[in-house]
PDB file of C-alpha atoms in Angstrom:
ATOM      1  CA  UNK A   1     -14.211  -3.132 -18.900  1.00  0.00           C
ATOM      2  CA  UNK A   2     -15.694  -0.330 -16.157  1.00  0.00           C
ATOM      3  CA  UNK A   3     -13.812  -2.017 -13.027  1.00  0.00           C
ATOM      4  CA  UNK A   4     -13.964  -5.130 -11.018  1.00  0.00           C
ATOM      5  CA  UNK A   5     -11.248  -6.993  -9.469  1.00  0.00           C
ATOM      6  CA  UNK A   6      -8.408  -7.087 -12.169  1.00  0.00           C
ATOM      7  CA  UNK A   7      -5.456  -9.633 -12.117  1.00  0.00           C
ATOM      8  CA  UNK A   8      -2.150  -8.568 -13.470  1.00  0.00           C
ATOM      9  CA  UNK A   9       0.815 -10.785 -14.367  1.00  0.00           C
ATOM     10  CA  UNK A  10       3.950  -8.890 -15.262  1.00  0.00           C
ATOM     11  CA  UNK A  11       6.868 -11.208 -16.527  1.00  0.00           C
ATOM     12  CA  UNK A  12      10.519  -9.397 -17.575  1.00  0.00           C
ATOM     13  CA  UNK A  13      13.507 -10.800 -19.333  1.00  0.00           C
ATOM     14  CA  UNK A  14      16.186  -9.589 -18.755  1.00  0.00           C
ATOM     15  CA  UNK A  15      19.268 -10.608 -20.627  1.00  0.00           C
ATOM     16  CA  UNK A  16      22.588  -9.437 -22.287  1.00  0.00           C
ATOM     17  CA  UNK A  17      22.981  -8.933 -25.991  1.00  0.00           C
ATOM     18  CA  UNK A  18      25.640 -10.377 -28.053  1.00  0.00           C
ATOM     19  CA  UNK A  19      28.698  -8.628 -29.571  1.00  0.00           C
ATOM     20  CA  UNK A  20      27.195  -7.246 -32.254  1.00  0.00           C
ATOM     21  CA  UNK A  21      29.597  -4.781 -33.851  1.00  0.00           C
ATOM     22  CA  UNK A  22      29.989  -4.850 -38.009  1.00  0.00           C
ATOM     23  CA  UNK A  23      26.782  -7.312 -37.643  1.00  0.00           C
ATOM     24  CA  UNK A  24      23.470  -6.728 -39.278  1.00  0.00           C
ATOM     25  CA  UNK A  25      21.386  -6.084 -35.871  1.00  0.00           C
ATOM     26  CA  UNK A  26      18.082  -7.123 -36.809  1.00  0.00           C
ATOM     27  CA  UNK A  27      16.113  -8.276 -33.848  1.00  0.00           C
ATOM     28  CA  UNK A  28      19.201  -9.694 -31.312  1.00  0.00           C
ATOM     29  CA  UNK A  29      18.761 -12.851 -29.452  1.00  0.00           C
ATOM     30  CA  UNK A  30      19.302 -12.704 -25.601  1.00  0.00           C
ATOM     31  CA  UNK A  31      22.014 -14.793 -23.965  1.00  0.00           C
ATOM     32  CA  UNK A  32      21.863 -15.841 -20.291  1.00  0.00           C
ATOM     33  CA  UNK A  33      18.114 -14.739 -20.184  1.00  0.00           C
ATOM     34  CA  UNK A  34      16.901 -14.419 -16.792  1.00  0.00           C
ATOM     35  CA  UNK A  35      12.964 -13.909 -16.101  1.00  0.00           C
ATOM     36  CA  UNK A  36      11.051 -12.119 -13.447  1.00  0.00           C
ATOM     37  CA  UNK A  37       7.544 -11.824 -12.415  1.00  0.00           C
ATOM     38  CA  UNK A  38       5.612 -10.806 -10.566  1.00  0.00           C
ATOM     39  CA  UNK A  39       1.657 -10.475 -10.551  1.00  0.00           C
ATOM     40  CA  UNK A  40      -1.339  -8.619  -8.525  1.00  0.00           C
ATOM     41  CA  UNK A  41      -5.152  -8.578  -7.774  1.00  0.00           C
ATOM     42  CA  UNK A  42      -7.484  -5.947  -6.737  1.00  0.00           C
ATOM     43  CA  UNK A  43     -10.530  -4.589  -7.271  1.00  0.00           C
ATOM     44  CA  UNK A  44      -9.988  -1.252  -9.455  1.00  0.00           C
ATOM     45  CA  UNK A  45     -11.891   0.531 -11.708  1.00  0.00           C
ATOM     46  CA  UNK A  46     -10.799   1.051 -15.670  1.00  0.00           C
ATOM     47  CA  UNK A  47      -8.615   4.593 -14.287  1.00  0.00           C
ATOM     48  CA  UNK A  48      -6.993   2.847 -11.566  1.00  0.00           C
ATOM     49  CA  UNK A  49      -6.017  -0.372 -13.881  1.00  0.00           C
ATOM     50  CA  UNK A  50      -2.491   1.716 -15.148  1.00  0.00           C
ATOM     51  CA  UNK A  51      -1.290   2.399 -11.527  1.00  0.00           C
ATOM     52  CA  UNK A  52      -2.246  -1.489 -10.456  1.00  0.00           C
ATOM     53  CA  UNK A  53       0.172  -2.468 -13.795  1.00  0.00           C
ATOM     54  CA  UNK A  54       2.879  -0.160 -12.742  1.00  0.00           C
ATOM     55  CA  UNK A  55       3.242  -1.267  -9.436  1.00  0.00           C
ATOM     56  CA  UNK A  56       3.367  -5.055 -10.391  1.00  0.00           C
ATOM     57  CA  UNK A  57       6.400  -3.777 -12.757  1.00  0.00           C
ATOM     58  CA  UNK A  58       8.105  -2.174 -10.462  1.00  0.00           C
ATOM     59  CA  UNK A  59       7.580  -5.303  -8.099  1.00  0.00           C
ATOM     60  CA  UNK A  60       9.385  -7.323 -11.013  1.00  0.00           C
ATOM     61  CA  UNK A  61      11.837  -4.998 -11.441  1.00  0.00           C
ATOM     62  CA  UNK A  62      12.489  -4.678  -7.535  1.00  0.00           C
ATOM     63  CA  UNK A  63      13.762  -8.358  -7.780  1.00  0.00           C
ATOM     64  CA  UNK A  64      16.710  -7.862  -9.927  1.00  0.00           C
ATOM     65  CA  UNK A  65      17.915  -4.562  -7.399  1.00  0.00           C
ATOM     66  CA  UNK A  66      20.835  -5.834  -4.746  1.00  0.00           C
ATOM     67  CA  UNK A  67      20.572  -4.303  -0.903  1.00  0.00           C
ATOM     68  CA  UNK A  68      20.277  -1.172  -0.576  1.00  0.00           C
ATOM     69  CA  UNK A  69      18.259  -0.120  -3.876  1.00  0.00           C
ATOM     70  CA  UNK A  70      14.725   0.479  -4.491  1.00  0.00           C
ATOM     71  CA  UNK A  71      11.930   2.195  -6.390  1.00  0.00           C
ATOM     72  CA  UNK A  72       9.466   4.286  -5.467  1.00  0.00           C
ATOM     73  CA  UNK A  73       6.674   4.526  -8.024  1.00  0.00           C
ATOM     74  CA  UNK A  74       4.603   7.933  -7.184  1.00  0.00           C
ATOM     75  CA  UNK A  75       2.597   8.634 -10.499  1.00  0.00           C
ATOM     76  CA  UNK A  76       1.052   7.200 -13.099  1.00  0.00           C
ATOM     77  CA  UNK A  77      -0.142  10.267 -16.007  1.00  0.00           C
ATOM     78  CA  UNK A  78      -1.867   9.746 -19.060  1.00  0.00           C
ATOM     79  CA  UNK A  79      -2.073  12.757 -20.708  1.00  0.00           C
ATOM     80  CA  UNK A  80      -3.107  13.418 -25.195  1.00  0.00           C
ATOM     81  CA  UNK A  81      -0.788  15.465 -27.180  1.00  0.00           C
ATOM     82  CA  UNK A  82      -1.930  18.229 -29.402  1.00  0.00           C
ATOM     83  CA  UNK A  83      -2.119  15.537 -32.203  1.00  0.00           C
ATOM     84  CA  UNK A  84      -4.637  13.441 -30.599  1.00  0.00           C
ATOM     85  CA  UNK A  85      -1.801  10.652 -28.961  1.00  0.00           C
ATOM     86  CA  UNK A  86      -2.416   9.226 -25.757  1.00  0.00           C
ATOM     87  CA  UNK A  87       1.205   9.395 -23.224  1.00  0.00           C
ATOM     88  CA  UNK A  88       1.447   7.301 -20.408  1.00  0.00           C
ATOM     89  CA  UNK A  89       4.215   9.062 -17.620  1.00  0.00           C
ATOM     90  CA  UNK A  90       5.590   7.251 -14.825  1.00  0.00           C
ATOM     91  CA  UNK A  91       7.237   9.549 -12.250  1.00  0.00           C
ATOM     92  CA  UNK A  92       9.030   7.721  -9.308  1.00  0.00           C
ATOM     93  CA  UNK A  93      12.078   7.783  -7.180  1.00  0.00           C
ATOM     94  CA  UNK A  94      15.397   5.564  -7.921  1.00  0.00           C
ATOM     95  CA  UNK A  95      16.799   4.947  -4.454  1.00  0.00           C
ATOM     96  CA  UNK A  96      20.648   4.268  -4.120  1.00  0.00           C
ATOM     97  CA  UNK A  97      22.160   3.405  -0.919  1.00  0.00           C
ATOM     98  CA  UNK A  98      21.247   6.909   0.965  1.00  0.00           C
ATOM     99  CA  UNK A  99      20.547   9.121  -2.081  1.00  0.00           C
ATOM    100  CA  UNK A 100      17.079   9.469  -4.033  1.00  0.00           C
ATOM    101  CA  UNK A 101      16.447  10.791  -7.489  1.00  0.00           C
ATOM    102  CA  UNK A 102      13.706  11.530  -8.991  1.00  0.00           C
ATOM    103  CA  UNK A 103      12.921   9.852 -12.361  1.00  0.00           C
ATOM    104  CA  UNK A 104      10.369   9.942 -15.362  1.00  0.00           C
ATOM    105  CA  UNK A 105       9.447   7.536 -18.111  1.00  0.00           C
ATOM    106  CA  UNK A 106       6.937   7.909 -20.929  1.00  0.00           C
ATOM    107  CA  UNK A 107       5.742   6.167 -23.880  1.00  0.00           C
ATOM    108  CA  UNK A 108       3.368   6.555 -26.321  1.00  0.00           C
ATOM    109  CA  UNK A 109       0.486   4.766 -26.115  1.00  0.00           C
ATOM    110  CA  UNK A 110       0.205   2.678 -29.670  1.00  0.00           C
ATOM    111  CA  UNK A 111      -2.522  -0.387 -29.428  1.00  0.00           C
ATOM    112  CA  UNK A 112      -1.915  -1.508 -26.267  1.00  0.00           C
ATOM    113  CA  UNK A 113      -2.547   0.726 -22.856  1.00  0.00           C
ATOM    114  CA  UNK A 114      -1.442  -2.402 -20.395  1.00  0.00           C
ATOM    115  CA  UNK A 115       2.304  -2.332 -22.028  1.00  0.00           C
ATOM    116  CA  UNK A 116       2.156   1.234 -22.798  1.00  0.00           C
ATOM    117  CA  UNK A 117       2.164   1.598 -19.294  1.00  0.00           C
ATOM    118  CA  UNK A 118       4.783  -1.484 -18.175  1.00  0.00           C
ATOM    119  CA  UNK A 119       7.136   0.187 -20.909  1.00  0.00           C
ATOM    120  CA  UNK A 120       6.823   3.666 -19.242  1.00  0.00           C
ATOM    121  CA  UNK A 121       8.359   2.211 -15.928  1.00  0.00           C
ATOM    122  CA  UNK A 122      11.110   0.227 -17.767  1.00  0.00           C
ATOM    123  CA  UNK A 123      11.927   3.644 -19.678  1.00  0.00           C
ATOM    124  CA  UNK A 124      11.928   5.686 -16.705  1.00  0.00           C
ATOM    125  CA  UNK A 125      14.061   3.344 -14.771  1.00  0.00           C
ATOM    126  CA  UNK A 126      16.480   2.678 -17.834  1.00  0.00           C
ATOM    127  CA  UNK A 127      18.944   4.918 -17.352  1.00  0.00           C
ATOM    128  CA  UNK A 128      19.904   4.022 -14.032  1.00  0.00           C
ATOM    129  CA  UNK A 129      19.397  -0.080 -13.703  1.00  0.00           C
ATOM    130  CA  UNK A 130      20.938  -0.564 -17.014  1.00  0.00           C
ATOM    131  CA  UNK A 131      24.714  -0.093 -15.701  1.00  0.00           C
ATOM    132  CA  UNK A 132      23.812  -2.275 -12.931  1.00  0.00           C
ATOM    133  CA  UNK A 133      22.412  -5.255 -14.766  1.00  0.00           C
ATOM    134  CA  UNK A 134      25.391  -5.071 -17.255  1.00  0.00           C
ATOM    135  CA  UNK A 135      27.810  -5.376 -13.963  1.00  0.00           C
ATOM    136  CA  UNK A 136      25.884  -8.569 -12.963  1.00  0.00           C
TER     137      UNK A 136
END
């Protein structure tokens, strides 16, 4: 694909995991799953296809954040490491009531590029949404 006008559906669950201690924790099922999309079009070419992903998953993501919260997606970087792997990077800003901090996510890139990059934002906003959404 060399560009054209791409349409991207992003669609999150989002969901709490069991009590699982003393339990064999093989893949967990979900309880009180909750889902959250959100999709885009425009016309990009194949290097402007990550960013166009990234913002639809932050756009997802934005609908789970109460008053007051939001993110700020400012880069998307794919970079190769010395082995030959491709990295996606998302770099944004996780804004709190009146403070800002700056945030990073990356993931390596296995089969896939379009969740490579969708898991990059998740994994750069981890750290800070996933008190929240345990509170809720």
């Amino acid at each position: 694909w060399d560009g054209g006008t791409a349409r991207v559906v992003v669609s999150l669950q989002l969901g709490s995991a069991p009590d699982t201690k003393g339990k064999d924790q093989g893949a967990l099922p979900l309880e009180g799953l909750n889902q959250y999309s959100a999709s885009a079009s425009a016309q990009v070419d194949k290097a402007g296809l990550p960013r166009l992903i990234a913002d639809t998953t932050v756009t997802a993501l934005r609908s789970v954040l109460p008053d007051g919260y939001e993110i700020q997606l400012l880069e998307v970087i794919l970079n190769k490491t010395s082995k030959g792997l491709q990295v996606i990077t998302v770099v944004g800003d996780w804004i709190a009531l009146k403070s800002r901090v700056r945030l990073a996510g990356s993931t390596v890139v296995n089969d896939d590029i379009h969740r490579a990059v969708a898991s990059a934002v998740l994994a750069s906003v981890n750290r800070v949404l996933g008190p929240m959404l345990a509170k809720l």
